[in-house]
Coordinates of C-alpha atoms in Angstrom, one line a residue:
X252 CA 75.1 -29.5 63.8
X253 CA 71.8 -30.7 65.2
X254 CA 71.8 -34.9 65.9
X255 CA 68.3 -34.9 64.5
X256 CA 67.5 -33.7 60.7
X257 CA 64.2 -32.5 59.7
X258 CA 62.5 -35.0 57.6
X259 CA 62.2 -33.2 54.6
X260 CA 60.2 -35.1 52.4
X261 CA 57.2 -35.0 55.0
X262 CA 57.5 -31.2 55.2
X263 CA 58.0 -30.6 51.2
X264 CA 54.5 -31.1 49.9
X265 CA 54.8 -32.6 46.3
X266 CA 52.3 -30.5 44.6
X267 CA 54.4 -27.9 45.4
X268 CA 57.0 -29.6 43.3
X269 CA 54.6 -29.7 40.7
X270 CA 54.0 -26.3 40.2
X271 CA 57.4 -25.6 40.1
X272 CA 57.6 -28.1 37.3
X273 CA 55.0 -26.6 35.4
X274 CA 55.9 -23.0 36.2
X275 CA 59.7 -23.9 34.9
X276 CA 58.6 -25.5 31.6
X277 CA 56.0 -23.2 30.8
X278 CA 58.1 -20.4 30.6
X279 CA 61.2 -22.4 29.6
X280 CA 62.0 -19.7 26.8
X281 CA 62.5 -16.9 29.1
X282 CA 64.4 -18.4 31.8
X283 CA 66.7 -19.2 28.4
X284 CA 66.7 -15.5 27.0
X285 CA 66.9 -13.2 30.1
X286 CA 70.8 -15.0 31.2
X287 CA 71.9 -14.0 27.4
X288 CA 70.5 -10.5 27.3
X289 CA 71.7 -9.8 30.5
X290 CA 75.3 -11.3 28.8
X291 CA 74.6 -9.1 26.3
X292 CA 74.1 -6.0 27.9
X293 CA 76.7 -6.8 30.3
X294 CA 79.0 -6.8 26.8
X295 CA 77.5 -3.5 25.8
X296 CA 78.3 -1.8 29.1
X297 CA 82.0 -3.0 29.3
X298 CA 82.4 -1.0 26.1
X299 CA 83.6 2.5 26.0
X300 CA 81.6 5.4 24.0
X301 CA 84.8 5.8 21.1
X302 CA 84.3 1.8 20.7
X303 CA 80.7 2.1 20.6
X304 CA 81.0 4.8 17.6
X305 CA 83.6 3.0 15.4
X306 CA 81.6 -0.2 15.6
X307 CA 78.7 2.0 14.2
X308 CA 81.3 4.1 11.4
X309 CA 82.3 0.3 10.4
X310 CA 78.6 -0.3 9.3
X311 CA 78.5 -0.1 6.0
X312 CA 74.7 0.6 4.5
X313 CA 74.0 -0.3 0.7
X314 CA 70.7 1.5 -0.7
X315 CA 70.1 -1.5 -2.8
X316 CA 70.5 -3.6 0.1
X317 CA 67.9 -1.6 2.6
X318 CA 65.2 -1.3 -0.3
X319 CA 65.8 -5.1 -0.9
X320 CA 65.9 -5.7 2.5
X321 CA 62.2 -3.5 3.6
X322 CA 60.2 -5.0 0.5
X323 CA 61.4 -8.7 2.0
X324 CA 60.3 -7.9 5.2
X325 CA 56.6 -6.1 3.8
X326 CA 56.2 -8.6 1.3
X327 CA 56.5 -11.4 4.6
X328 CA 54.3 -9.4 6.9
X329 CA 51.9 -8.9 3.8
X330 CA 51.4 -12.9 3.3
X331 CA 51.5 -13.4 7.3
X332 CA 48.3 -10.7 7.8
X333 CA 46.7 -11.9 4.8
X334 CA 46.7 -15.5 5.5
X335 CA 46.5 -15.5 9.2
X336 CA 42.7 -16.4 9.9
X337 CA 40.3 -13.8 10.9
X338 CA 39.8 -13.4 14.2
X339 CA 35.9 -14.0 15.6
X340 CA 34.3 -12.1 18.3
X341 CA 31.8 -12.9 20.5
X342 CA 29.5 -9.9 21.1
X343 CA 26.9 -10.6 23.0
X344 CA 24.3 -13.5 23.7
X345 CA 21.1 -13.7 25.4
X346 CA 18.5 -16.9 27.0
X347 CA 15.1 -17.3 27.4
X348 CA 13.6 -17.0 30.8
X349 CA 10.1 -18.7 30.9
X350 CA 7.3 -16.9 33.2
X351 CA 6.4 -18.1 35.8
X352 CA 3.2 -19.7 34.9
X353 CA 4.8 -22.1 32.9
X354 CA 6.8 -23.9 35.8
X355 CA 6.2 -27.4 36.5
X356 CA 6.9 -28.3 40.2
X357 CA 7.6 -31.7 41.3
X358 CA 4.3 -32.2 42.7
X359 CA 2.3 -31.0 39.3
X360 CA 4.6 -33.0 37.3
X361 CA 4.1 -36.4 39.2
X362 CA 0.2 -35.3 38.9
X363 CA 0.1 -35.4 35.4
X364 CA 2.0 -38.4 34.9
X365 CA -0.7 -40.4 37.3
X366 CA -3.6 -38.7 35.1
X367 CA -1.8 -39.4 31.9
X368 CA -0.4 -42.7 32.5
X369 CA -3.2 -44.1 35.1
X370 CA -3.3 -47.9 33.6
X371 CA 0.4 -48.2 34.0
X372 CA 1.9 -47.5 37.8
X373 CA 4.6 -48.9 36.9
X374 CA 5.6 -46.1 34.3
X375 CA 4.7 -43.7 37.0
X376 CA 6.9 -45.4 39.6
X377 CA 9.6 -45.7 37.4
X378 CA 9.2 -41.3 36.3
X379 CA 9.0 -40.5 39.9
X380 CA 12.5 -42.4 40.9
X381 CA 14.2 -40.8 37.6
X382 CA 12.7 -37.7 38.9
X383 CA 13.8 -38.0 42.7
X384 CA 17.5 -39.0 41.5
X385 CA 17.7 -36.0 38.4
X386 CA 19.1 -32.9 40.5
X387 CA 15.9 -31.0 38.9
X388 CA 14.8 -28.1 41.3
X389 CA 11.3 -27.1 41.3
X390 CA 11.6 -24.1 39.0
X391 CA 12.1 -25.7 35.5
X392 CA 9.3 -25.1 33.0
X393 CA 7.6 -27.0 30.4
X394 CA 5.9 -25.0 27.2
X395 CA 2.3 -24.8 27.4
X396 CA 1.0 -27.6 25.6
X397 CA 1.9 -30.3 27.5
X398 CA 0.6 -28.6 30.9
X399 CA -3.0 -30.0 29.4
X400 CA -4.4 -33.5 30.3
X401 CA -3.6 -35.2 27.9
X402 CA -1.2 -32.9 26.4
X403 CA -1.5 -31.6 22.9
X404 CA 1.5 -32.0 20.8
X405 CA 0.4 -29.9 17.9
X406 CA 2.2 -28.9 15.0
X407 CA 0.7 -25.6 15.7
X408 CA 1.7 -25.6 19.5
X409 CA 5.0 -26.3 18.7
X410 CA 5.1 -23.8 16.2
X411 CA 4.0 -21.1 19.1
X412 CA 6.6 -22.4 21.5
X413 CA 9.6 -21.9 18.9
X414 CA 8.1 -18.3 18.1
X415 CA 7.8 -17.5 22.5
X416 CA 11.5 -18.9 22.5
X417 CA 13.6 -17.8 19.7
X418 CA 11.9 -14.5 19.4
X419 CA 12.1 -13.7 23.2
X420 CA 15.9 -14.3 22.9
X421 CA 16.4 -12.2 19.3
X422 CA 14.3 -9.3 20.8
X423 CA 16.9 -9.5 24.1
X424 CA 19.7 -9.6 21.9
X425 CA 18.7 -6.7 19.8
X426 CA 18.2 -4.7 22.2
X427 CA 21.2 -5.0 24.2
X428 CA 23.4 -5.0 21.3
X429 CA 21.5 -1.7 19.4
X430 CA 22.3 -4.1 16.2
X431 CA 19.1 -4.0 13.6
X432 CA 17.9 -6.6 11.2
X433 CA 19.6 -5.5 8.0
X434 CA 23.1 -5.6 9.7
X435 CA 22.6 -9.6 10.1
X436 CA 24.8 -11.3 7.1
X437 CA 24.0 -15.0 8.5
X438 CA 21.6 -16.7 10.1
X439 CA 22.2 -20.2 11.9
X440 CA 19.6 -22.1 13.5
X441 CA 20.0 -25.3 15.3
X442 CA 17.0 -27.5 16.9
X443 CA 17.1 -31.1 16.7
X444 CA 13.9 -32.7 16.9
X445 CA 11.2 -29.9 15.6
X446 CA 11.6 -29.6 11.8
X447 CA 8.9 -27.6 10.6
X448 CA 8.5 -26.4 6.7
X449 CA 9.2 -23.4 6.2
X450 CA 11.9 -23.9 8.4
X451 CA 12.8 -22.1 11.5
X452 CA 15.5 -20.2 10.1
X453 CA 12.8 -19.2 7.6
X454 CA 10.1 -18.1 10.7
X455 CA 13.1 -15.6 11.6
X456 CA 13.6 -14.4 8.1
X457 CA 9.8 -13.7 7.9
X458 CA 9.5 -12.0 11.7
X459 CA 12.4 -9.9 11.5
X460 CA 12.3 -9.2 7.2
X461 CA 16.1 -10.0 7.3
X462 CA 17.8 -9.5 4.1
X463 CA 17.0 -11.5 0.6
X464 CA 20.8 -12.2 0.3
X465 CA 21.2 -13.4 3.9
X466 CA 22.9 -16.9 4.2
X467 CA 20.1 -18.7 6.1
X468 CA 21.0 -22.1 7.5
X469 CA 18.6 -24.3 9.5
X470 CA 20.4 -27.4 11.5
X471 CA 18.4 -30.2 12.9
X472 CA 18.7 -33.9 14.1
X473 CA 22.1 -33.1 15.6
X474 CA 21.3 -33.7 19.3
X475 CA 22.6 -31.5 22.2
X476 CA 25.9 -30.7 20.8
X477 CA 24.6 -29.1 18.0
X478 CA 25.0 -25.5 19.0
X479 CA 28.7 -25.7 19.2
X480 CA 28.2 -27.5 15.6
X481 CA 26.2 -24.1 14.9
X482 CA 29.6 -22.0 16.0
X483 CA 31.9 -24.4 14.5
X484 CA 29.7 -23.2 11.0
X485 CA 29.4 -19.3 12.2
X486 CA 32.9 -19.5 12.2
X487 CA 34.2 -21.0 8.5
X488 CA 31.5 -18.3 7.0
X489 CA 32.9 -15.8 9.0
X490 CA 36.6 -16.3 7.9
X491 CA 35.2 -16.3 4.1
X492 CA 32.9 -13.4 4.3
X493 CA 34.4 -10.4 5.4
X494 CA 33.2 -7.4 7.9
X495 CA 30.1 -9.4 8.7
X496 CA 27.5 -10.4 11.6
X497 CA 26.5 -14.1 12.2
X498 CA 23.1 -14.8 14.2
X499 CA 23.0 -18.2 15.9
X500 CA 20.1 -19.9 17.1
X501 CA 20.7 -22.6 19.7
X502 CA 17.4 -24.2 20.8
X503 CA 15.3 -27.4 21.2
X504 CA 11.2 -27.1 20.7
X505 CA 9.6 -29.9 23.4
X506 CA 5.9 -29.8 22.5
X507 CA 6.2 -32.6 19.4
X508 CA 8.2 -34.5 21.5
X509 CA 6.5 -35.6 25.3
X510 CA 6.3 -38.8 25.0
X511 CA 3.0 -40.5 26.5
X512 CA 3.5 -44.5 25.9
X513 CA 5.2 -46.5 28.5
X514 CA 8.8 -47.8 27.5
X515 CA 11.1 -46.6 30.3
X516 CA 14.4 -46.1 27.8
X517 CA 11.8 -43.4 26.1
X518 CA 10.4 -41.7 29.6
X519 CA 13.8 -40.8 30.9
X520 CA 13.7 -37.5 28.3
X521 CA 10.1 -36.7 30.2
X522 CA 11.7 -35.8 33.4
X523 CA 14.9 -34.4 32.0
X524 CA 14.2 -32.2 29.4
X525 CA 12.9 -28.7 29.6
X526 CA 12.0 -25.5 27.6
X527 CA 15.0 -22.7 26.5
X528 CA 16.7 -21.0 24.4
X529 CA 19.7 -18.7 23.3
X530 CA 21.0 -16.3 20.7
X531 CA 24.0 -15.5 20.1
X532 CA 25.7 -12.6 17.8
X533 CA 29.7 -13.4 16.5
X534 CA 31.3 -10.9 14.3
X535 CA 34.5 -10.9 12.9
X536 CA 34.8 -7.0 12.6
X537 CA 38.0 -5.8 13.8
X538 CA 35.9 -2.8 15.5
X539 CA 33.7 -5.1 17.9
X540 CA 37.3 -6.0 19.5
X541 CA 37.1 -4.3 22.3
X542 CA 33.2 -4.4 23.3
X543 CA 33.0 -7.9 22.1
X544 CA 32.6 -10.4 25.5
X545 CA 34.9 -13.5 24.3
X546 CA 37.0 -14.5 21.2
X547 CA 36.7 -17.7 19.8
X548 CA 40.1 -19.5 20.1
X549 CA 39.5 -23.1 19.0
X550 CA 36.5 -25.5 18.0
X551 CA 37.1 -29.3 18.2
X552 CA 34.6 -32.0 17.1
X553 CA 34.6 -35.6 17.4
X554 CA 32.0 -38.3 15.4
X555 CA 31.5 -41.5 16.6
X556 CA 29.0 -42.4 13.7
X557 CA 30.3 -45.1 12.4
X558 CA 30.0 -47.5 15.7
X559 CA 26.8 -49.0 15.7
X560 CA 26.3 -48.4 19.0
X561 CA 27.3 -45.2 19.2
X562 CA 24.7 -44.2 16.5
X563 CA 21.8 -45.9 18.5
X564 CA 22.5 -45.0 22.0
X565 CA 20.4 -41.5 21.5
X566 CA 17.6 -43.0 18.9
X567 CA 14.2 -41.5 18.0
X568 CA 11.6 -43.9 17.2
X569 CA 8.1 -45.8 17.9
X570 CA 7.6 -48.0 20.6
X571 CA 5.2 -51.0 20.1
X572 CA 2.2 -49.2 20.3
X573 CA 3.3 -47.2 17.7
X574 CA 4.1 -43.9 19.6
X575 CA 7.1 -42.1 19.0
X576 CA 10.1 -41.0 21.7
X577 CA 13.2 -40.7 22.3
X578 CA 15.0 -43.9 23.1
X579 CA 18.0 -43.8 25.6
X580 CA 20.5 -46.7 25.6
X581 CA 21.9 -48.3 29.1
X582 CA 25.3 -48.1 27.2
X583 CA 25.0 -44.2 26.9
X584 CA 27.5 -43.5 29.5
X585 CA 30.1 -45.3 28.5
X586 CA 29.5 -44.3 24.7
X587 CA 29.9 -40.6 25.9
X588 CA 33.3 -41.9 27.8
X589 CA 35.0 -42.9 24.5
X590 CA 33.3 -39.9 22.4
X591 CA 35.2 -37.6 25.5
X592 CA 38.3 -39.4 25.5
X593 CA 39.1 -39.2 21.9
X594 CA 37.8 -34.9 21.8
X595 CA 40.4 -34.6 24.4
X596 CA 43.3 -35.9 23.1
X597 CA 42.6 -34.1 19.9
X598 CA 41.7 -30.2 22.2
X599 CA 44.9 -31.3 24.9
X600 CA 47.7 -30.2 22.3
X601 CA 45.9 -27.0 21.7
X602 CA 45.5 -25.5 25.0
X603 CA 47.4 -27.9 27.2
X604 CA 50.4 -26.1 28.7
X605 CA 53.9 -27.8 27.9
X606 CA 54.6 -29.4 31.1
X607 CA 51.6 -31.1 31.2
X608 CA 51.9 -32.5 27.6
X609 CA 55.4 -33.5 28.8
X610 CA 54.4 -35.2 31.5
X611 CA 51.1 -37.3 29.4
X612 CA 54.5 -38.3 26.6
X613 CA 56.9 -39.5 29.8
X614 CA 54.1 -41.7 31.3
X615 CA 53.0 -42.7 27.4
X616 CA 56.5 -43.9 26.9
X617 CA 57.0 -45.5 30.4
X618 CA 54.4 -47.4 30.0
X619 CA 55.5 -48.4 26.5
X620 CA 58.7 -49.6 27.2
X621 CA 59.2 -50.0 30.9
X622 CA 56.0 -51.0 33.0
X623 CA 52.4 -51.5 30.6
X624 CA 50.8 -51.2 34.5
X625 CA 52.0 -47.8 34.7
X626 CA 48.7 -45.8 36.0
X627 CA 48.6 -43.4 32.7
X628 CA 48.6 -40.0 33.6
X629 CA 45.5 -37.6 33.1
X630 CA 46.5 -34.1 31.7
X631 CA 45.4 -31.4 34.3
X632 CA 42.7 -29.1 32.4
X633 CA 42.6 -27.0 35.1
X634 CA 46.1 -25.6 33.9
X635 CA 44.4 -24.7 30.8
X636 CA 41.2 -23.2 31.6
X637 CA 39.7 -20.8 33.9
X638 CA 35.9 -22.1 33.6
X639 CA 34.1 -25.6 33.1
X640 CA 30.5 -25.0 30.6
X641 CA 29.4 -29.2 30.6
X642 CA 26.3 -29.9 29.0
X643 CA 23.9 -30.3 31.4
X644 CA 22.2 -33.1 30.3
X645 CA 21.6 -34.9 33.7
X646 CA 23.3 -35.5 36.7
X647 CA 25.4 -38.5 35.6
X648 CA 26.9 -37.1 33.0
X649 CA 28.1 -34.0 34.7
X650 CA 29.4 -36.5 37.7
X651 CA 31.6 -38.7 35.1
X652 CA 33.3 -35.5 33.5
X653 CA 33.6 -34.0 37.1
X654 CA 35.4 -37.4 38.2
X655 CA 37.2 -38.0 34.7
X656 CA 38.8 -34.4 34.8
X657 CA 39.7 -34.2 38.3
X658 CA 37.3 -31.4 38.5
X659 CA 36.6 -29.6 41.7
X660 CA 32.8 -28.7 42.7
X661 CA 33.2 -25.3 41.7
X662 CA 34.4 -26.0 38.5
X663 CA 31.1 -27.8 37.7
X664 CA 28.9 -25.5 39.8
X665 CA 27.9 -24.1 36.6
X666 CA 26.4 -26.8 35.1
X667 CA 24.9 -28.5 38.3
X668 CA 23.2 -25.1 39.3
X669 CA 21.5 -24.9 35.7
X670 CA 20.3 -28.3 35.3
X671 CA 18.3 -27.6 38.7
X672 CA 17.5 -24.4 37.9
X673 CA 16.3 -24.8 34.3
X674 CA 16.6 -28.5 33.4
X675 CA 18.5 -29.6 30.5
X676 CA 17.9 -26.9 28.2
X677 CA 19.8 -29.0 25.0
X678 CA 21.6 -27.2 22.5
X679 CA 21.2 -23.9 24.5
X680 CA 22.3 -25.5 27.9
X681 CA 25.8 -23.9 27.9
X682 CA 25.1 -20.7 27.6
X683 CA 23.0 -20.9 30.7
X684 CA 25.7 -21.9 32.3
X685 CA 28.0 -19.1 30.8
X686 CA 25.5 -17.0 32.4
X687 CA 25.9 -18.3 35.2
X688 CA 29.5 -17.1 36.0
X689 CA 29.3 -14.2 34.5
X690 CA 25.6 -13.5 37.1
X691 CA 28.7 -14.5 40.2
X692 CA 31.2 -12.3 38.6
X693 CA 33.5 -14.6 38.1
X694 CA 34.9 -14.1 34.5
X695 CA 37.6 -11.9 34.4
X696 CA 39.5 -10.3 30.8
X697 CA 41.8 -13.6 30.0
X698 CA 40.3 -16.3 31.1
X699 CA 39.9 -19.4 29.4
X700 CA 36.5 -21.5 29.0
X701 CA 36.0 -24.6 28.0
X702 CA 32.0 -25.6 26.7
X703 CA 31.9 -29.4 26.1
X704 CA 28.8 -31.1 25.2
X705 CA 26.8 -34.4 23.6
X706 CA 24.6 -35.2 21.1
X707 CA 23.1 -37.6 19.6
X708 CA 25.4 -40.0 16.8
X709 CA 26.6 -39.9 19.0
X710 CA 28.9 -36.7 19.0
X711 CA 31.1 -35.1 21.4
X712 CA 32.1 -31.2 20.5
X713 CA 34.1 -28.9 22.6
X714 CA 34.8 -24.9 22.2
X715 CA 37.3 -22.8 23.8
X716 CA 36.8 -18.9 24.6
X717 CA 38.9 -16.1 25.7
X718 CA 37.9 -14.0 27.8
X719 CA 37.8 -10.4 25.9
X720 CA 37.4 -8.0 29.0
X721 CA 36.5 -8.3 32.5
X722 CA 32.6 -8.7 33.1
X723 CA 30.5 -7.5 35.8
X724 CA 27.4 -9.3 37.2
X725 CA 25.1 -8.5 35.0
X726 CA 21.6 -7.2 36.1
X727 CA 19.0 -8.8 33.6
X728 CA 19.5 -12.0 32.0
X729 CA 18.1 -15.4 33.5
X730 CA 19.8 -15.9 36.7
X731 CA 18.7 -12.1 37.3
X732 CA 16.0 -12.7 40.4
X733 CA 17.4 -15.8 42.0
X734 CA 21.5 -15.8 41.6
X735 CA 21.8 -14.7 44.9
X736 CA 20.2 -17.8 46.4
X737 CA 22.8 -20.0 44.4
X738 CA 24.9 -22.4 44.6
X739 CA 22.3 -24.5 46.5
X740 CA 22.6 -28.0 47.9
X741 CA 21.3 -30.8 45.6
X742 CA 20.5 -33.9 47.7
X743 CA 21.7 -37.5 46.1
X744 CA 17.7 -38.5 46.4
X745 CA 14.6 -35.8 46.8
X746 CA 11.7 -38.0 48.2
X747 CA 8.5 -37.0 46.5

C-alpha cells in the first residue's frame, strides 16, 4: 500500500456529483423496473417448455369476462382521448425586416434630438448617455414619420406604419406556408399603445377579405408581454374549435407614440424602442404534426395588478406641458424581479426535472427548521430547457435574468444580439430572437424553449415550446444578410 493517499476530494469535482444526482433521480423509475424484469425473465428462463404449456392450459378464458374486460379497457381509452387536450402546433411564423432607408444610426438619431429638443441640452445629454449605455447597434429603424423634423405623429402615419408591418409579415407567412385567406378560423392581434377604430384586427379582415364568421380579436394596452397573452388565447380557442387555423399578430405601432417633451422617466422609450413585427400561424390539426416547427407545451402567466406600484411602474400619460409618453418608474427593475420570481415558481413544477425540485424542497425545509440563513437554492433551468427567448427590452433587464438564472452568455446571446440588431421590438421581440437560433442552426427536434417576457401592469408571462423537428438555417427571414457577422461584442459604454 502506498504511504501517501490521493486526496480525493480535490480530484472528484462536485459538479460531477451533481449530475450524477440528477441523472439518478431523473430516471429513478427505470433504474427500479429494469432489476425486476430482468428477475422476471430470469424466472421465465429457469422454466422448462412442459411448465411453460400447463401454466398456459391452467388459464381459464370466460367469453363474458374478455367482452367485459375489452369494453372496460375502450370505454377508458375512449374518455382518456376525448378529454386529453388538443394538442397545438406551431407552423410557421415570420418578422418584419425594415429597408434600409428607414435605419436610424447613432449619429442621425443624436441629430434629431438636438433639432427637436434645442432649448433643452439637458434632455439631449441625458438621450445620448441612455443611448451610449442601451447595447443598440447602428442598424435599428424607426417608421417614417418620425425621421421628419419635428416628427409627425399622425393618426394617418401610424395607420401606414401598422399596414408596412403587419401586412409585410402576413404576406411572408402566406407565402411560406401556401395557407390562403379562407383557411384562417381566428384572428389575434395584439399592439399596445395604437388603438385605432376600426381596429387592427379589422384592417386585416378588410386587406385580406377573411371570412364573415372569423373570430377576430384585437388586444391592446397589454405592454410587451402581450404576445404570449395573444398565444395563451390562440390556444383555449383552439382546444374548443376543432380542425382550425389561428393567425396571431404580435406588434407595437411607434409613430403615435415619440415622445417630444422633456421628462427623462418618459425619454427612455425614445432610445429603446423600435419598429417590428411578427406573425405567427398555430393549428391544432393533427396533419400539421409533422411539418409544424414547435408544439406548444405550457403557458404560464403571472399579474401583479393589484400592487400599486406594480400597476404604475410602466404608465402612459402627460407630462406638465401636457404631452403625452410613456412613463418609466426607477422601481421597474425590482418590480420585474418579484413579477419573475413568482412566474417561476409557478412554470418550475412543470418542466423542472425531479432532482432539481428535490433539491429546491431539501433547502426549503432546511432552512425551515434547521438554519433560516441557509443560502436558498435556485432551481437550474438549464436542466429544463435547451434555449433562453428574454424579452429584449433593454440591456438591464436581459443582465438581471442572465444573473438571476445562472444563465451563461450563450444562453442569452439571443436576446442581446436582437436588441442590438433591431432594438426592442415589444410584443414581437421574441420571435426575433427565435429567429435567431434557428438563422445559427442551433434548434434541433426535442428541444425545449423557454420565451419569457414583461409588460406593462405590470405582467410577467412565460411559454414553453418543443421542438417538433430539427431546423436548418434558414435562408430568408430577418437575420438573412447579416447572421454571419453575429454574435458581436457589445461594449458596456459606446461614446458618441
Amino acid at each position: 500500500m502506498p504511504q501517501n493517499l490521493p486526496n480525493f476530494s480535490g480530484s472528484v469535482r462536485l459538479k460531477y456529483v451533481k449530475l450524477g444526482y440528477q441523472y439518478l433521480v431523473n430516471h429513478i423509475l427505470t433504474f427500479l423496473l429494469i432489476p425486476i424484469m430482468l428477475g422476471v425473465v430470469v424466472e421465465i428462463l429457469r422454466l422448462g417448455p412442459d411448465e411453460l404449456l400447463s401454466i398456459w392450459r391452467s388459464l381459464h378464458f370466460d367469453t363474458i369476462q374478455v367482452l367485459c374486460s375489452s369494453f372496460l379497457i375502450i370505454f377508458i381509452a375512449t374518455v382518456y382521448f376525448m378529454s386529453k387536450p388538443r394538442s397545438i402546433y406551431l407552423v410557421e411564423y415570420t418578422c418584419y425586416k425594415p429597408p434600409i432607408n428607414f435605419r436610424v444610426p447613432f449619429s442621425t438619431f443624436m441629430e434629431h434630438s438636438r433639432l427637436i429638443l434645442k432649448d433643452n441640452p439637458k434632455s439631449v445629454d441625458f438621450q445620448m448617455r441612455i443611448l451610449e449605455r442601451s447595447g443598440l447597434g447602428e442598424e435599428t429603424c424607426l417608421p417614417p414619420a418620425i425621421h421628419y423634423i419635428p416628427p409627425t405623429p399622425t393618426m394617418e402615419s401610424a395607420r401606414g406604419e401598422a399596414e408596412i408591418v403587419i401586412f409585410s409579415a402576413i404576406d411572408d407567412l402566406m407565402q411560406k406556408t401556401g395557407i390562403k385567406p379562407k383557411d384562417i378560423d381566428v384572428l389575434i392581434v395584439n399592439c399596445s399603445l395604437f388603438s385605432p377604430t376600426p381596429s387592427l384586427s379589422a384592417m386585416i379582415v378588410n386587406k385580406y377579405k377573411l371570412r364573415s364568421n372569423i373570430k377576430s380579436y384585437n388586444l391592446s394596452g397589454m405592454g410587451c408581454s402581450a404576445g404570449l397573452i395573444s398565444i395563451d388565447l390562440a390556444r383555449d380557442l383552439l382546444q374548443v374549435h376543432p380542425n382550425s387555423y389561428a393567425l396571431v399578430i404580435s406588434t407595437e405601432i411607434i409613430t403615435p407614440n415619440y415622445y417630444q417633451g422633456s421628462e427623462r422617466a418618459m425619454l427612455l422609450p425614445n432610445c429603446l424602442f423600435r419598429m417590428g413585427s411578427a406573425a405567427i400561424l398555430l393549428s391544432n390539426k393533427s396533419r400539421d404534426s409533422r411539418r409544424a416547427k414547435y408544439k406548444l407545451v405550457h403557458v404560464v402567466r403571472t399579474h401583479k395588478g393589484s400592487d400599486d406600484k406594480a400597476y404604475k411602474c410602466v404608465f402612459e400619460q402627460e407630462d406638465p406641458q401636457g404631452k403625452v409618453g410613456i412613463n418609466l418608474s426607477k422601481d421597474l427593475m425590482v418590480i420585474a424581479g418579484e413579477a419573475l420570481k413568482s412566474n417561476i415558481t409557478t412554470i418550475g413544477p412543470l418542466v423542472l426535472p425531479a432532482s432539481e425540485q428535490l433539491l429546491f424542497l431539501f433547502t426549503l425545509i432546511g432552512r425551515k427548521i434547521f438554519n433560516p440563513k441557509w443560502k436558498p437554492y435556485i432551481p437550474d433551468f438549464k436542466q429544463a430547457f435547451d434555449h433562453f427567448c428574454i424579452h429584449a427590452g433593454g440591456r438591464a433587464v436581459i443582465d438581471e435574468l442572465q444573473k438571476n438564472l445562472q444563465l451563461s452568455a450563450e444562453h442569452v446571446e439571443a436576446s442581446r444580439m436582437t436588441l442590438h440588431r433591431f432594438g426592442n421590438t415589444s410584443s414581437s421581440s421574441l420571435w426575433y430572437e427565435l429567429s435567431y437560433i434557428e438563422a445559427k442552426g442551433r434548434m434541433k427536434k426535442g428541444d425545449r424553449v423557454w420565451q419569457i417576457a414583461f409588460g406593462s401592469g405590470f405582467k410577467c408571462n412565460s411559454a414553453v415550446w418543443k421542438c417538433n423537428r430539427t431546423i436548418k438555417s434558414p435562408t430568408d427571414g430577418p437575420w438573412k444578410d447579416c447572421i454571419q457577422r453575429y454574435p458581436v461584442h457589445i461594449p458596456e459604454i459606446i461614446k458618441l
